XYZ file of C-alpha atoms in Angstrom:
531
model
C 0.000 0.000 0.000
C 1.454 3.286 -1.149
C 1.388 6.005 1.374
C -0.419 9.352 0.779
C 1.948 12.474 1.484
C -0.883 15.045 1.072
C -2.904 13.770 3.622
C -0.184 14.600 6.535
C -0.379 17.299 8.340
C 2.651 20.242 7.568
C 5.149 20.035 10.920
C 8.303 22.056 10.501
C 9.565 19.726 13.454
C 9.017 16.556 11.035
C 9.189 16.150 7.783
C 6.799 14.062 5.196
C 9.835 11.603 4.076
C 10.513 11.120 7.607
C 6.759 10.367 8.297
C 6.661 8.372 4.697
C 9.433 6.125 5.997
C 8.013 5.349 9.634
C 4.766 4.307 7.573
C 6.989 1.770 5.705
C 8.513 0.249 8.256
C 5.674 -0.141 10.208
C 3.532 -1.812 6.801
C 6.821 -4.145 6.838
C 6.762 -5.042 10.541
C 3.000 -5.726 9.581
C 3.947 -7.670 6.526
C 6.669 -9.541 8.560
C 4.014 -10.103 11.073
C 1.485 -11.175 8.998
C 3.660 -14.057 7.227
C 4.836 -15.169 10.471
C 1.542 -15.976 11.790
C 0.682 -17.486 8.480
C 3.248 -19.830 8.177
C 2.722 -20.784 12.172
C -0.923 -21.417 10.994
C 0.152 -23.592 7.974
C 2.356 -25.378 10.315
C -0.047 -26.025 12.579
C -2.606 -27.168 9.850
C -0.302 -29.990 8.814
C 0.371 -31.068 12.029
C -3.306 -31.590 12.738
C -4.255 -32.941 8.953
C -0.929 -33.374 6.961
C 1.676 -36.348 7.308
C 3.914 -36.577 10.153
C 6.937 -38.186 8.263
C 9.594 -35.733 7.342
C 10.618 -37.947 4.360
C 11.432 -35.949 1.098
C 9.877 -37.544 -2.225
C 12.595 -37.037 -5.176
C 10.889 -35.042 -7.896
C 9.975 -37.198 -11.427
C 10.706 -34.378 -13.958
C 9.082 -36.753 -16.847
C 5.322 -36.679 -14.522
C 3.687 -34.201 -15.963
C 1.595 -31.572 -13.134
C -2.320 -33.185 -13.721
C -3.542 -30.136 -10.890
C -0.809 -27.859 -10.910
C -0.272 -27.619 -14.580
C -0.264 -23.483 -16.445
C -3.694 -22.580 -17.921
C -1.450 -20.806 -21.393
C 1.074 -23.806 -21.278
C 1.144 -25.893 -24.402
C 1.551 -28.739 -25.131
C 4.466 -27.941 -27.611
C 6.665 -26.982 -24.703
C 7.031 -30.195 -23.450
C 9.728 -32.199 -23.482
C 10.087 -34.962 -26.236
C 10.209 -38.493 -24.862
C 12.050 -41.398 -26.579
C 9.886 -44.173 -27.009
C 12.437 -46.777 -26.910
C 12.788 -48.519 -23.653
C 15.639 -49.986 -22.473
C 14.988 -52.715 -19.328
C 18.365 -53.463 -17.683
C 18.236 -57.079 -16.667
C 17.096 -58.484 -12.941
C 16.641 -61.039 -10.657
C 13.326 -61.130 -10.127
C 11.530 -62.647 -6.184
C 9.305 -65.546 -6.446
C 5.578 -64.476 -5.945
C 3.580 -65.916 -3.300
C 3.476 -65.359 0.965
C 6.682 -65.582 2.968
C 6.900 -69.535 4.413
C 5.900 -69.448 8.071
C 9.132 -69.929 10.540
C 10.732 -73.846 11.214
C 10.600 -73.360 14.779
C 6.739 -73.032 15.079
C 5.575 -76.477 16.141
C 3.706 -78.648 13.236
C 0.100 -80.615 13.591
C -0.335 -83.083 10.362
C -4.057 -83.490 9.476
C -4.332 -86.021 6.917
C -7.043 -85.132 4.439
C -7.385 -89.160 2.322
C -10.122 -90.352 0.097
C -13.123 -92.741 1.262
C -11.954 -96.420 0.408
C -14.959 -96.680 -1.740
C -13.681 -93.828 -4.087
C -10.158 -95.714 -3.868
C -11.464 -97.668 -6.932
C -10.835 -96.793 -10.872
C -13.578 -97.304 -12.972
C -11.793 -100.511 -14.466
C -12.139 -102.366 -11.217
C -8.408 -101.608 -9.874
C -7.148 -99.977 -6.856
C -5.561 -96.568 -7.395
C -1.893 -96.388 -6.349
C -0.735 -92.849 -3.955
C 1.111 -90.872 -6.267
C 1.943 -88.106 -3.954
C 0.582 -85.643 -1.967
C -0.368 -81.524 -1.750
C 0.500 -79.886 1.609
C -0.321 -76.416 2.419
C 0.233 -74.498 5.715
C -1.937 -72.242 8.063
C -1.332 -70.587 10.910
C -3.281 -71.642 13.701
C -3.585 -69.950 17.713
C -4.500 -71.657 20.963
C -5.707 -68.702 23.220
C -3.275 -68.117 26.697
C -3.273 -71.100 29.472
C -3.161 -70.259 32.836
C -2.557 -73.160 34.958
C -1.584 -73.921 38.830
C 1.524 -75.058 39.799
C 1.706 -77.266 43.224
C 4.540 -77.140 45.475
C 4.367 -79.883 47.434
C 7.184 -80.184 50.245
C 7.227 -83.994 51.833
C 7.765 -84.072 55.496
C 9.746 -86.541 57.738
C 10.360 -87.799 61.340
C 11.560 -90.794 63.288
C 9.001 -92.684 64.262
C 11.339 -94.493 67.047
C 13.278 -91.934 68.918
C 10.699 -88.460 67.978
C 13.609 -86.568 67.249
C 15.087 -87.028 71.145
C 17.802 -88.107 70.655
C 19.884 -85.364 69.319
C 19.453 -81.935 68.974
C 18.578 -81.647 65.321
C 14.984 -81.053 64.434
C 12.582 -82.872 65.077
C 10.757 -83.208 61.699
C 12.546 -82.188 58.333
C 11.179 -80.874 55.316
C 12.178 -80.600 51.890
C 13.270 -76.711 51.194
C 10.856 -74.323 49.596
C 12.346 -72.996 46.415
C 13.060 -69.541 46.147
C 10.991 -66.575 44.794
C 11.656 -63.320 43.529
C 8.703 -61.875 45.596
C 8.930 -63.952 48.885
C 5.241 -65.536 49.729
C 3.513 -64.416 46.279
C 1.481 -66.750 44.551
C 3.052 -65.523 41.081
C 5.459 -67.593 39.660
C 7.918 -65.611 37.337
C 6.767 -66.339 34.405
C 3.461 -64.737 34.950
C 5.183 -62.210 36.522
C 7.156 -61.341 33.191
C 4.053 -61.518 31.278
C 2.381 -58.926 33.403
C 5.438 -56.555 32.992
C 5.999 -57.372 29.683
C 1.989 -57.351 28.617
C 2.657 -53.255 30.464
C 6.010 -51.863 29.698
C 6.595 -53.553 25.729
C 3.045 -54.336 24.744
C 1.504 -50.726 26.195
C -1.335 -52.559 28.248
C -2.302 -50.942 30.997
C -2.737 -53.706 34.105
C -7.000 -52.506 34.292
C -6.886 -54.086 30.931
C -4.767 -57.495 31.984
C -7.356 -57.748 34.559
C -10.251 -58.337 32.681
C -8.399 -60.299 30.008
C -7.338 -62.865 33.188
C -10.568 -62.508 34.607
C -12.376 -64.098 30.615
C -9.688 -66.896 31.553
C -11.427 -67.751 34.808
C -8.381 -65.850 37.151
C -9.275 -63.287 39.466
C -6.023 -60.727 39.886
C -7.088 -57.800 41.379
C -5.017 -54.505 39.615
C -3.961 -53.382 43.168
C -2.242 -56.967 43.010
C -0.330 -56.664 39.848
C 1.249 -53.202 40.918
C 2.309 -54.330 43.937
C 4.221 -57.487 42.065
C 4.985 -54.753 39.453
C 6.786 -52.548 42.139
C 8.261 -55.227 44.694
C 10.368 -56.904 41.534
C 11.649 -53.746 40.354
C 12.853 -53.458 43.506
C 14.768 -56.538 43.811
C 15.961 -55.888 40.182
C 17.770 -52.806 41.534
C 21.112 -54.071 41.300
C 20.894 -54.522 37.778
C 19.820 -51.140 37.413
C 22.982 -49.918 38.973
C 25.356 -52.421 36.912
C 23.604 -51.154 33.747
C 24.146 -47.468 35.037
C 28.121 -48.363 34.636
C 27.585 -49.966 31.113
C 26.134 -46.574 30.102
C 28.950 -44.561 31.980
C 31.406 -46.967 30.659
C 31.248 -45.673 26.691
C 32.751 -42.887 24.258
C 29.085 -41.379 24.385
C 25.674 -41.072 26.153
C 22.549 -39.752 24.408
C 19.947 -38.434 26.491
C 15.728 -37.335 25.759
C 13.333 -36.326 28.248
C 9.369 -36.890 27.636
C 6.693 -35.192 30.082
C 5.218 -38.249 33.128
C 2.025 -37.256 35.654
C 2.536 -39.068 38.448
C -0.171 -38.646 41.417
C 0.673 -38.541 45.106
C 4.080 -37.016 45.317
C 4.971 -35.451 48.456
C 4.520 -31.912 48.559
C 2.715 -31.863 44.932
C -0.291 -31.461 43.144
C -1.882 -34.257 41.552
C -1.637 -31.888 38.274
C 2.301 -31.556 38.519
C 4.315 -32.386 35.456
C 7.442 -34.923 36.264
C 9.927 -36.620 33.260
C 10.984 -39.482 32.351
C 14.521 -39.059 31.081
C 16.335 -41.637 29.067
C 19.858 -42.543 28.446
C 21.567 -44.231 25.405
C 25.169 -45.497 25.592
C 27.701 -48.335 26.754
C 29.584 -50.732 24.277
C 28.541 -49.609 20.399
C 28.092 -53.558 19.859
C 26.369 -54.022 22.961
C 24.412 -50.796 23.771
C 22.476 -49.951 27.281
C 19.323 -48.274 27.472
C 18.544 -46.455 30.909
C 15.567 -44.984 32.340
C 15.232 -42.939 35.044
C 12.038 -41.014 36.694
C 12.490 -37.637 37.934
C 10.256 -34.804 39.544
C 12.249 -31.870 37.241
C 13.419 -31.713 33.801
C 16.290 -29.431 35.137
C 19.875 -29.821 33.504
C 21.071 -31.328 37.274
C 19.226 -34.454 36.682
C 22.048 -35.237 33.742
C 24.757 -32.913 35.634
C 24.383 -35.399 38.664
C 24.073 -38.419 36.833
C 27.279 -37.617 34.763
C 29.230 -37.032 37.665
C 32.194 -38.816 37.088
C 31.879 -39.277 33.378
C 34.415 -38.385 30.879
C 33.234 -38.231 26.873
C 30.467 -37.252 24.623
C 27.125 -36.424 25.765
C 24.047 -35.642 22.806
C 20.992 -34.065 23.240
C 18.372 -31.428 21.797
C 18.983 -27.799 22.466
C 17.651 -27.411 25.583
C 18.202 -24.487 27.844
C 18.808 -27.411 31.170
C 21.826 -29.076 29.665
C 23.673 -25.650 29.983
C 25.156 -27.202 32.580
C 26.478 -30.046 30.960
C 29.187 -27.371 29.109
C 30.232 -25.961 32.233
C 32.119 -29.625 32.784
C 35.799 -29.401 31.134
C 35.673 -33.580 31.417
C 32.498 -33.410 28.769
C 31.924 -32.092 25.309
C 28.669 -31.894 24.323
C 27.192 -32.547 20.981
C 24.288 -31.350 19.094
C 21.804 -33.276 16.738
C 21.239 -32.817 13.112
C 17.853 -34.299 13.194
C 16.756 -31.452 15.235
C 18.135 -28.618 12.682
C 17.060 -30.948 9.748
C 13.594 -30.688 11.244
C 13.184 -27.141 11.248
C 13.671 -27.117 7.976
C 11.621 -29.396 7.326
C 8.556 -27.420 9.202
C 9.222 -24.327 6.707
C 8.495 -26.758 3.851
C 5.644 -28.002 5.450
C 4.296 -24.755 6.197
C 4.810 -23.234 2.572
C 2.062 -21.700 0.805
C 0.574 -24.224 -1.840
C 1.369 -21.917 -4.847
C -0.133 -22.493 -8.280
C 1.599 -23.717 -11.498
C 5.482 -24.730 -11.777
C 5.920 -22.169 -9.365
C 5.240 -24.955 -6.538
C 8.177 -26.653 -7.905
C 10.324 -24.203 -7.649
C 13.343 -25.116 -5.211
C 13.635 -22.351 -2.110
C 15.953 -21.841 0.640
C 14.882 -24.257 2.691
C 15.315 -27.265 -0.355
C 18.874 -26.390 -0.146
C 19.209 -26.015 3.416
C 17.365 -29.588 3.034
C 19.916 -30.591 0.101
C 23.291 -29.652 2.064
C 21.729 -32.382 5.095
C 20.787 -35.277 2.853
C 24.387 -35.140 1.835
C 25.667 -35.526 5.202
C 23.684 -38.402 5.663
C 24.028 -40.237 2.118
C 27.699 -40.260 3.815
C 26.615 -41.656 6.958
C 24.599 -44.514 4.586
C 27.529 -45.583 3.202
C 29.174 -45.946 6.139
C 26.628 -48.408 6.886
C 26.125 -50.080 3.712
C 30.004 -50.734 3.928
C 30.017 -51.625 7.389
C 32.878 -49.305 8.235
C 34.925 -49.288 11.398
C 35.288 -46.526 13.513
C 38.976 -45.061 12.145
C 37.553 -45.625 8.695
C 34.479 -44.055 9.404
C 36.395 -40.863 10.635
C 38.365 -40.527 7.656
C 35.109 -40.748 5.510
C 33.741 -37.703 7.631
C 37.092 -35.611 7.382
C 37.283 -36.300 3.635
C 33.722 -35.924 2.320
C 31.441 -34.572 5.242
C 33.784 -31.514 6.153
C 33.551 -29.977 3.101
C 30.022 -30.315 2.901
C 29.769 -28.773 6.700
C 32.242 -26.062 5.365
C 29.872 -25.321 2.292
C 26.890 -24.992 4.110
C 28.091 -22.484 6.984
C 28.799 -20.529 4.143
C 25.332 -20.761 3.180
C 23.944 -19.636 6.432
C 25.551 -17.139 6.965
C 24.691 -15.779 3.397
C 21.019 -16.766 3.503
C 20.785 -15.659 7.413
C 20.442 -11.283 6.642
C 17.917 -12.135 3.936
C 15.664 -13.875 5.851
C 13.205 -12.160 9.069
C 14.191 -13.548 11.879
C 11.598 -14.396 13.200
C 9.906 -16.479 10.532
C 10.447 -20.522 10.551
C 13.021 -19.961 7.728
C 15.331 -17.560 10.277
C 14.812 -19.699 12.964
C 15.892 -22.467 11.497
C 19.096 -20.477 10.158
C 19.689 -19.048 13.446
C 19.529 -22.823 15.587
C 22.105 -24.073 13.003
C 24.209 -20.984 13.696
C 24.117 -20.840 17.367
C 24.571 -24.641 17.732
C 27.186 -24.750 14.848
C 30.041 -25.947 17.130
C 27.899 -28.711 18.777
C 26.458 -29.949 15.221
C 30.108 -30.443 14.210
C 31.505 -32.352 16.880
C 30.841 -35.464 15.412
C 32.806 -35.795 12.579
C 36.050 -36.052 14.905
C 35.677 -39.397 15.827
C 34.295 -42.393 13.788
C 32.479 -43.381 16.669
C 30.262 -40.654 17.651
C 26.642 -40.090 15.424
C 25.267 -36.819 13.995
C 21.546 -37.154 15.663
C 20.355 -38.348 18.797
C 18.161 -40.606 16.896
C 18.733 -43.386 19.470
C 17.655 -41.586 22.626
C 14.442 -40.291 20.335
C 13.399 -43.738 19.297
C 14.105 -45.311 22.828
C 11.530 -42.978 24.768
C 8.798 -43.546 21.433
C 7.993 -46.755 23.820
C 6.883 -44.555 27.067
C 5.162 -42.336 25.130
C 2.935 -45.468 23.359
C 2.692 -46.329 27.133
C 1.486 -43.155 28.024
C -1.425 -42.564 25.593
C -2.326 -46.293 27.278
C -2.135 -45.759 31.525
C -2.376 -42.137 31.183
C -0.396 -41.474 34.143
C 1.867 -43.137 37.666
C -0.282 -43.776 40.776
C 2.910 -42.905 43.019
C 6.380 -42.496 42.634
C 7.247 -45.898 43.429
C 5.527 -47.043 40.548
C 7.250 -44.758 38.475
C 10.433 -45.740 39.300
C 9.058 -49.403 38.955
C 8.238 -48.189 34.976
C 11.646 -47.041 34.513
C 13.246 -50.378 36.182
C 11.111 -52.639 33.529
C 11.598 -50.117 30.711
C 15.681 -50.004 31.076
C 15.383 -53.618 30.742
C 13.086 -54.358 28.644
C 14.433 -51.561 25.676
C 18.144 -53.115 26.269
C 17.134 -56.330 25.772
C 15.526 -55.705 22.387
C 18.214 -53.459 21.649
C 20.685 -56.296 22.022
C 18.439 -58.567 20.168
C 17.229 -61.000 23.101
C 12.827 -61.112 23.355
C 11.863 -59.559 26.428
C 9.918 -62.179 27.526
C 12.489 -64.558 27.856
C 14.856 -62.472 29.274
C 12.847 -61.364 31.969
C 11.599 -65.044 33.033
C 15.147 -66.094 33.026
C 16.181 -63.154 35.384
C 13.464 -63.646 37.750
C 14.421 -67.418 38.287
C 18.053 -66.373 38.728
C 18.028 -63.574 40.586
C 16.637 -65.160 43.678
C 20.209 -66.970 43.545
C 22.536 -64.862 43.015
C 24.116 -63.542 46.195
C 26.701 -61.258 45.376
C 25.823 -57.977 43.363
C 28.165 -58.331 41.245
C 27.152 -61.647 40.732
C 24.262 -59.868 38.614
C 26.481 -58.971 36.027
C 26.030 -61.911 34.323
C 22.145 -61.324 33.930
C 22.354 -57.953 32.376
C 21.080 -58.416 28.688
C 24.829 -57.784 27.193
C 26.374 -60.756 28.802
C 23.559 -63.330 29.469
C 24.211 -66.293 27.700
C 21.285 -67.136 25.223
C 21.624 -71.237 26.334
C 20.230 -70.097 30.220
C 17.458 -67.957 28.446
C 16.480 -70.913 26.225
C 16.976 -73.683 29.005
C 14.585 -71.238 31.355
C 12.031 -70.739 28.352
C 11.679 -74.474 28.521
């Protein structure tokens, strides 16, 4: 909108340009304003209605727009095609379902003839010539069954036990429990937690289901099983606390917990449920760990004594972290990848080729699909860690190099406060912790692993809502540690955790427990207790 000089008023103190320019800037701030808000309400739009993944669909230059495509364009200014088509030759997979897995057990029903159709029309018997077999999957619903204990007693009938001072009458031993005097033997103790903490069903839930089998198990029950074996699984909380501490790097994520009846707080308070990533790279540790705050302490105390890497989001609370000379903290590249992405998502749909037309944030976007095609073929190739670093200081560095360039090119053209400068401006300010990586093979560029190790509380959170106390969260973080380092070292939690509750009860030392943490169990116990 063009500004009218003849309608201001004549002020010998100010003049019309002057007046003329503050009317500009102010239509600007509104403009700047204005496509803020826009693009926060496109945003928001696709959040609601649009897809979540931030996946990026190459474009087909030979698909022709079908709604996009220019009223006045012709069709003479498209592009000739060849029409000869050149197939390179392939190996082809066999059509047809997947077999189902050997080690499911096999029932033979034999499907035969009547002996009266056994006959040919000539009078002769027909002769088997073979056979057709087909498979199906078949399930036989849970089985919940009793198991007796029952202990034999003895005495001596001729002297009653008088003549010594031994007992009088001696009985076999009970065996030992994980919960001492529970009526739960560990298996159905690792269903409930596993049914909970892998499958996301709350325990109101497992009581009806046991209740259609003909079992009455109260829900006040189950948490109190729930909550006594976390508690004698403690040491192996602590043990897997040193795996974590023991590695070149520790990823960390917090997600939002309500737990009810915590001293001193409201029912409505907002606790966290922080997670930890790290230990051997070939046999990683997954720790979880329920907390009242989301306050950079929590990590500052738990990496007390730690020396290395740490990687997390940009979060004002690990502040602290830097102040530690024996830490160097790294930022992740999914997080500035994703801000990027959000500008693309919130872009206005714009008619014709125009939509296709490649802007900042596309080559923002470009510059961090090339760090990561390097990081795929580090994978694909199954690099080591020395190998891996010289990848990253040959190829990735002058990507990185590139691309700071960019920024800071792009970063005065762009309003700083629209998603575009706010994505510029996170890259900037975190530039030093989004580079760390690349100086040792072993490190990664995202905190990817902490992300997709708390995805399993959250599922569990939509479920049972919220933590009756705090014992119970601590209970969830217990069963969650070891239930998400098990699968992450490729055991089935199940199994595990059966095996653990029979052999816990017998190990006396704590460092005894070593030897059940889901790094160094040895499959043959897990498969001898599964039988």
């Amino acid at each position: 909108m063009k500004s009218d000089l003849s309608s201001l008023p004549d002020d010998a103190r100010l003049s019309k340009n002057d007046i003329a320019s503050l009317l500009e800037l102010v239509e600007q701030k509104c403009e700047e304003k204005i496509h803020y808000l826009e693009e926060r309400i496109r945003l928001l739009q696709n959040e609601l209605f649009g897809r979540k993944s931030e996946k990026r669909y190459p474009e087909d230059h030979r698909q022709l727009p079908i709604f996009n495509s220019s009223e006045g364009e012709s069709e003479a200014q498209t592009t000739p095609v060849d029409d000869t088509i050149v197939i390179p030759a392939h190996a082809r997979k066999k059509s047809g379902r997947k077999p189902l897995p050997d080690h499911l057990p096999r029932v033979e029903i034999i499907h035969d003839l009547p002996e009266e159709q056994k006959l040919c029309a000539c009078g002769a018997a027909l002769s088997r010539i073979g056979q057709d077999t087909c498979e199906k999957i078949d399930y036989v619903p849970a089985r919940v069954r009793v198991l007796r204990h029952i202990r034999y007693k003895y005495a001596c009938k001729c002297c009653e036990g008088v003549e010594d001072d031994g007992p009088t009458v001696k009985i076999a031993p009970a065996p030992v429990q994980l919960i001492e005097k529970s009526m739960a033997t560990e298996g159905l103790l690792a269903h409930i937690i596993v049914s909970k903490f892998a499958d996301a069903l709350p325990l109101y839930r497992q009581q009806k289901i046991f209740a259609r089998l003909g079992v009455d198990l109260s829900r006040a029950t189950m948490a109190n099983w729930v909550v006594q074996a976390a508690e004698r699984c403690a040491p192996l909380i602590e043990l897997l606390e040193q795996e974590i501490r023991s590695g070149p790097l520790i990823q960390m994520d917090e997600t939002p917990l309500q737990v009810l009846n915590e001293p001193g707080r409201a029912n409505t308070s907002k606790s966290y449920m922080w997670v930890f990533c790290g230990g051997r790279t070939d046999h990683p540790s997954v720790l979880y760990r329920y907390q009242p705050t989301r306050s950079g302490k929590v990590a500052l105390v738990f990496l007390d004594d730690y020396c290395g890497y740490i990687q997390s989001d940009y979060f004002d609370g690990y502040d602290y972290l830097g102040k530690k000379k024996s830490i160097i903290h790294m930022g992740c590249w999914a997080h500035a990848r994703r801000k990027f992405a959000e500008v693309i998502k919130a872009r206005k749909k714009i008619r014709g080729n125009r939509a296709n037309t490649k802007t900042l944030a596309d080559e923002a976007l470009d510059h961090i699909s090339k760090l990561y095609q390097i990081e795929k073929l580090a994978r694909e190739q199954q690099m080591t860690a020395p190998q891996i670093h010289a990848l990253r200081q040959e190829k990735a560095k002058p990507i990185l190099e590139a691309f700071e360039k960019w920024l800071q090119k792009t970063q005065p053209l762009t309003p700083p406060q629209g998603l575009l400068g706010i994505a510029i401006n996170y890259a900037l300010r975190n530039w030093d912790k989004l580079t760390v990586y690349t100086g040792d093979g072993r490190l990664k560029p995202d905190n990817n692993t902490a992300e997709n190790a708390i995805r399993p509380f959250v599922l569990g959170r939509k479920n049972w809502l919220f933590a009756g106390a705090p014992n119970g969260a601590d209970a969830g973080a217990t069963f969650f540690s070891l239930i998400e380092t098990a699968k992450a070292n490729g055991l089935e939690p199940y199994s595990y955790l059966r095996c653990v509750f029979e052999q816990l009860p017998t190990v006396k030392d704590p460092n005894g427990c070593r030897v059940l943490l889901p790094q160094n169990i040895d499959p043959e116990l897990i498969s001898a207790s599964r039988a």
